[in-house]
CSV table of C-alpha atoms in Angstrom, one decimal:
chain,number,residue,atom,x,y,z
A,168,UNK,CA,0.0,0.0,0.0
A,169,UNK,CA,1.1,3.6,-0.6
A,170,UNK,CA,1.5,5.5,2.6
A,171,UNK,CA,0.8,9.2,2.7
A,172,UNK,CA,2.5,11.2,5.4
A,173,UNK,CA,1.1,14.7,6.0
A,174,UNK,CA,2.6,17.4,8.1
A,175,UNK,CA,2.1,19.2,10.3
A,176,UNK,CA,-0.9,17.5,11.9
A,177,UNK,CA,-2.1,20.8,13.1
A,178,UNK,CA,-1.2,24.5,12.8
A,179,UNK,CA,-2.4,27.8,14.0
A,180,UNK,CA,-2.0,30.9,11.8
A,181,UNK,CA,-3.3,34.5,11.6
A,182,UNK,CA,-5.8,35.8,9.1
A,183,UNK,CA,-3.9,36.9,6.0
A,184,UNK,CA,-1.0,34.5,6.6
A,185,UNK,CA,0.3,32.1,4.1
A,186,UNK,CA,-0.2,28.5,5.2
A,187,UNK,CA,1.7,25.5,3.8
A,188,UNK,CA,1.0,21.8,4.2
A,189,UNK,CA,3.2,19.0,2.9
A,190,UNK,CA,2.3,15.5,1.9
A,191,UNK,CA,4.9,12.8,1.2
A,192,UNK,CA,4.1,9.5,-0.6
A,193,UNK,CA,6.0,6.3,0.2
A,194,UNK,CA,6.6,5.8,-3.5
A,195,UNK,CA,6.4,7.7,-6.8
A,196,UNK,CA,2.8,8.6,-7.5
A,197,UNK,CA,3.6,11.0,-10.4
A,198,UNK,CA,0.9,13.8,-10.3
A,199,UNK,CA,-1.9,11.5,-8.9
A,200,UNK,CA,-2.6,13.5,-5.8
A,201,UNK,CA,-5.7,15.3,-4.5
A,202,UNK,CA,-6.4,17.7,-1.7
A,203,UNK,CA,-9.7,17.9,0.3
A,204,UNK,CA,-11.1,20.3,2.8
A,205,UNK,CA,-13.3,19.0,5.6
A,206,UNK,CA,-15.1,21.4,7.9
A,207,UNK,CA,-16.4,20.1,11.3
A,208,UNK,CA,-19.5,17.9,10.9
A,209,UNK,CA,-19.4,18.2,7.1
A,210,UNK,CA,-18.4,16.0,4.2
A,211,UNK,CA,-15.0,16.5,2.6
A,212,UNK,CA,-14.8,18.8,-0.4
A,213,UNK,CA,-12.4,18.5,-3.3
A,214,UNK,CA,-10.1,21.5,-3.7
A,215,UNK,CA,-7.2,20.4,-5.9
A,216,UNK,CA,-6.8,17.4,-8.2
A,217,UNK,CA,-3.9,16.1,-10.3
A,218,UNK,CA,-1.6,17.8,-7.7
A,219,UNK,CA,-2.1,21.4,-8.9
A,220,UNK,CA,-5.5,21.7,-10.7
A,221,UNK,CA,-8.0,23.9,-8.9
A,222,UNK,CA,-11.5,22.3,-8.8
A,223,UNK,CA,-14.2,24.5,-10.3
A,224,UNK,CA,-15.5,27.1,-7.9
A,225,UNK,CA,-12.6,26.9,-5.5
A,226,UNK,CA,-11.0,30.2,-4.5
A,227,UNK,CA,-7.7,31.0,-6.2
A,228,UNK,CA,-6.0,31.5,-2.8
A,229,UNK,CA,-5.7,27.7,-2.7
A,230,UNK,CA,-3.0,26.0,-4.7
A,231,UNK,CA,-1.1,22.8,-5.0
A,232,UNK,CA,2.3,21.8,-6.3
A,233,UNK,CA,4.7,18.8,-6.5
A,234,UNK,CA,5.1,15.5,-8.2
A,235,UNK,CA,6.7,12.1,-7.6
A,236,UNK,CA,6.8,11.7,-3.8
A,237,UNK,CA,6.6,15.3,-2.4
A,238,UNK,CA,3.7,17.6,-2.6
A,239,UNK,CA,2.7,21.0,-1.2
A,240,UNK,CA,-0.7,22.6,-0.5
A,241,UNK,CA,-0.8,26.3,0.1
A,242,UNK,CA,-3.4,28.8,1.3
A,243,UNK,CA,-2.4,32.3,0.3
A,244,UNK,CA,-3.9,34.8,2.8
A,245,UNK,CA,-5.7,32.6,5.3
A,246,UNK,CA,-9.4,33.5,5.8
A,247,UNK,CA,-11.7,32.7,8.8
A,248,UNK,CA,-13.7,30.4,6.4
A,249,UNK,CA,-10.7,28.2,5.8
A,250,UNK,CA,-10.8,26.7,9.3
A,251,UNK,CA,-11.0,23.0,8.6
A,252,UNK,CA,-9.0,19.8,8.3
A,253,UNK,CA,-7.2,19.2,5.1
A,254,UNK,CA,-6.4,15.8,3.6
A,255,UNK,CA,-4.2,14.7,0.8
A,256,UNK,CA,-5.1,11.5,-1.1
A,257,UNK,CA,-3.3,9.4,-3.7
A,258,UNK,CA,-4.9,7.7,-6.6
A,259,UNK,CA,-1.9,6.2,-8.3
A,260,UNK,CA,-3.0,2.7,-7.2
A,261,UNK,CA,-5.4,0.8,-5.1
A,262,UNK,CA,-6.0,0.9,-2.2
A,263,UNK,CA,-6.7,4.6,-2.4
A,264,UNK,CA,-5.1,6.2,0.6
A,265,UNK,CA,-5.3,9.4,2.5
A,266,UNK,CA,-2.9,11.4,4.6
A,267,UNK,CA,-3.6,11.7,8.3
A,268,UNK,CA,-5.0,15.3,7.9
A,269,UNK,CA,-3.9,18.8,9.0
A,270,UNK,CA,-6.1,20.8,11.3
A,271,UNK,CA,-5.9,24.5,10.5
A,272,UNK,CA,-6.9,27.0,13.2
A,273,UNK,CA,-6.9,30.7,13.5
A,274,UNK,CA,-4.4,32.2,15.9
B,615,UNK,CA,-26.2,20.1,-9.3
B,616,UNK,CA,-24.8,16.7,-8.2
B,617,UNK,CA,-26.6,15.3,-5.2
B,618,UNK,CA,-25.7,12.2,-3.2
B,619,UNK,CA,-27.9,11.2,-0.3
B,620,UNK,CA,-27.0,8.3,1.9
B,621,UNK,CA,-29.3,6.3,4.1
B,622,UNK,CA,-29.4,3.1,6.1
B,623,UNK,CA,-27.1,3.8,8.9
B,624,UNK,CA,-27.9,3.0,12.5
B,625,UNK,CA,-27.0,1.0,15.6
B,626,UNK,CA,-26.2,-2.7,15.1
B,627,UNK,CA,-24.8,-5.4,17.3
B,628,UNK,CA,-21.4,-6.9,16.6
B,629,UNK,CA,-21.7,-9.6,14.0
B,630,UNK,CA,-24.8,-8.0,12.6
B,631,UNK,CA,-25.6,-6.7,9.1
B,632,UNK,CA,-26.6,-3.4,7.6
B,633,UNK,CA,-27.3,-2.2,4.0
B,634,UNK,CA,-26.4,1.4,3.1
B,635,UNK,CA,-27.9,3.1,0.1
B,636,UNK,CA,-26.9,6.2,-1.8
B,637,UNK,CA,-29.4,8.0,-4.1
B,638,UNK,CA,-27.7,10.0,-6.8
B,639,UNK,CA,-29.0,12.8,-8.9
B,640,UNK,CA,-27.9,15.7,-11.1
B,641,UNK,CA,-25.5,13.6,-13.3
B,642,UNK,CA,-25.5,10.6,-15.6
B,643,UNK,CA,-25.0,8.0,-12.8
B,644,UNK,CA,-24.2,5.1,-15.1
B,645,UNK,CA,-21.2,6.9,-16.6
B,646,UNK,CA,-19.2,7.2,-13.3
B,647,UNK,CA,-17.4,5.0,-10.9
B,648,UNK,CA,-18.6,5.3,-7.3
B,649,UNK,CA,-17.1,4.6,-3.9
B,650,UNK,CA,-17.7,4.4,-0.2
B,651,UNK,CA,-15.3,6.2,2.1
B,652,UNK,CA,-15.6,6.1,5.9
B,653,UNK,CA,-14.5,8.1,8.9
B,654,UNK,CA,-14.3,6.7,12.4
B,655,UNK,CA,-15.2,9.2,15.2
B,656,UNK,CA,-12.4,11.8,15.5
B,657,UNK,CA,-10.2,10.0,12.9
B,658,UNK,CA,-9.2,10.5,9.3
B,659,UNK,CA,-10.6,9.3,6.0
B,660,UNK,CA,-10.5,5.6,4.9
B,661,UNK,CA,-11.3,4.3,1.5
B,662,UNK,CA,-13.7,1.3,1.8
B,663,UNK,CA,-14.8,0.2,-1.7
B,664,UNK,CA,-15.2,1.2,-5.4
B,665,UNK,CA,-17.4,0.0,-8.2
B,666,UNK,CA,-16.9,0.7,-11.9
B,667,UNK,CA,-19.6,2.6,-13.9
B,668,UNK,CA,-21.1,-0.6,-15.2
B,669,UNK,CA,-20.8,-2.5,-12.0
B,670,UNK,CA,-18.7,-5.1,-13.6
B,671,UNK,CA,-15.7,-4.7,-11.3
B,672,UNK,CA,-15.5,-4.1,-7.6
B,673,UNK,CA,-12.6,-3.3,-5.3
B,674,UNK,CA,-12.3,-3.4,-1.5
B,675,UNK,CA,-10.0,-2.4,1.3
B,676,UNK,CA,-8.4,-5.3,3.0
B,677,UNK,CA,-10.2,-4.3,6.2
B,678,UNK,CA,-13.6,-5.1,4.7
B,679,UNK,CA,-12.9,-7.7,2.1
B,680,UNK,CA,-15.1,-10.7,2.4
B,681,UNK,CA,-17.5,-8.9,4.7
B,682,UNK,CA,-18.8,-5.9,2.6
B,683,UNK,CA,-20.3,-6.0,-0.9
B,684,UNK,CA,-20.7,-2.9,-3.1
B,685,UNK,CA,-23.3,-2.8,-5.8
B,686,UNK,CA,-25.3,-0.4,-7.9
B,687,UNK,CA,-28.6,-0.2,-9.8
B,688,UNK,CA,-28.0,2.1,-12.7
B,689,UNK,CA,-31.7,2.0,-13.7
B,690,UNK,CA,-32.5,3.6,-10.4
B,691,UNK,CA,-29.4,5.7,-9.8
B,692,UNK,CA,-28.6,3.9,-6.6
B,693,UNK,CA,-25.4,2.8,-4.9
B,694,UNK,CA,-25.3,0.2,-2.1
B,695,UNK,CA,-23.0,-1.2,0.5
B,696,UNK,CA,-24.0,-4.5,2.1
B,697,UNK,CA,-22.1,-4.8,5.4
B,698,UNK,CA,-22.0,-8.2,7.1
B,699,UNK,CA,-20.1,-9.5,10.1
B,700,UNK,CA,-19.9,-6.0,11.5
B,701,UNK,CA,-17.2,-5.2,14.1
B,702,UNK,CA,-16.8,-2.4,16.6
B,703,UNK,CA,-14.0,-1.0,14.4
B,704,UNK,CA,-16.5,-0.5,11.5
B,705,UNK,CA,-18.1,2.3,13.5
B,706,UNK,CA,-17.9,5.3,11.4
B,707,UNK,CA,-19.6,7.9,9.2
B,708,UNK,CA,-19.9,6.3,5.7
B,709,UNK,CA,-19.8,8.6,2.8
B,710,UNK,CA,-20.9,7.9,-0.8
B,711,UNK,CA,-18.5,9.6,-3.2
B,712,UNK,CA,-18.6,10.1,-7.0
B,713,UNK,CA,-15.5,9.6,-9.0
B,714,UNK,CA,-14.8,10.2,-12.7
B,715,UNK,CA,-15.4,7.7,-15.5
B,716,UNK,CA,-12.5,5.5,-14.3
B,717,UNK,CA,-11.7,4.2,-10.8
B,718,UNK,CA,-8.3,5.8,-10.2
B,719,UNK,CA,-9.5,9.4,-10.0
B,720,UNK,CA,-10.5,12.0,-7.5
B,721,UNK,CA,-13.7,12.0,-5.4
B,722,UNK,CA,-15.3,15.1,-6.8
B,723,UNK,CA,-18.6,15.0,-5.0
B,724,UNK,CA,-19.6,13.5,-1.6
B,725,UNK,CA,-22.8,12.8,0.2
B,726,UNK,CA,-23.5,14.1,3.7
B,727,UNK,CA,-22.7,10.7,5.2
B,728,UNK,CA,-24.6,8.2,7.3
B,729,UNK,CA,-23.5,7.0,10.8
B,730,UNK,CA,-23.0,3.3,11.5
B,731,UNK,CA,-22.5,2.4,15.1
B,732,UNK,CA,-21.5,-1.2,16.0
B,733,UNK,CA,-22.1,-1.8,19.7
B,734,UNK,CA,-23.8,-4.3,22.0
């Protein structure tokens, strides 16, 4: 199975800050990585697919980069509405696997 | 708009069975692979099972293989998860999720989830 290691597990930042989350795959997954946002009590929402493509309707302050084993998710100018847990997920192979999540809070 | 509405969750004793349903609307259901993803209380996301658009192929996480069965009725736009031999560790919110035309793709739409609690 492909293991996805996400860091940090939680972070606290101020409104307007730039926030960066990393995700490392245990083997080369090319560009086959997605990022999801999950707000408390809600279903996950797709933000980024194929490592860097912004899902339709998602604000442009969210972005993704990387390929192979190392990936980065960035929120430029953190907003109060961005309080959530963020997950990476690989789809290079079954079983589909998720990172452990990063909880983002406002300082 | 895409809508996915799960139902069928509830409290069940260990060893019991439950059948989850997901009613899909707002897209051509028969064109897309579908999956179940679960989330134990306070934990992360775990892929459970995927079915191809035609229903001809199914895939399972090792943790549920042999106990759970995914199926679909394309004439009624319904996705199912039959869960047998339930264990305490199956307690979770179960989400129905739409993928693209093939199975190795993103989950681009999710239902609101249905809670399954396995306890005596």
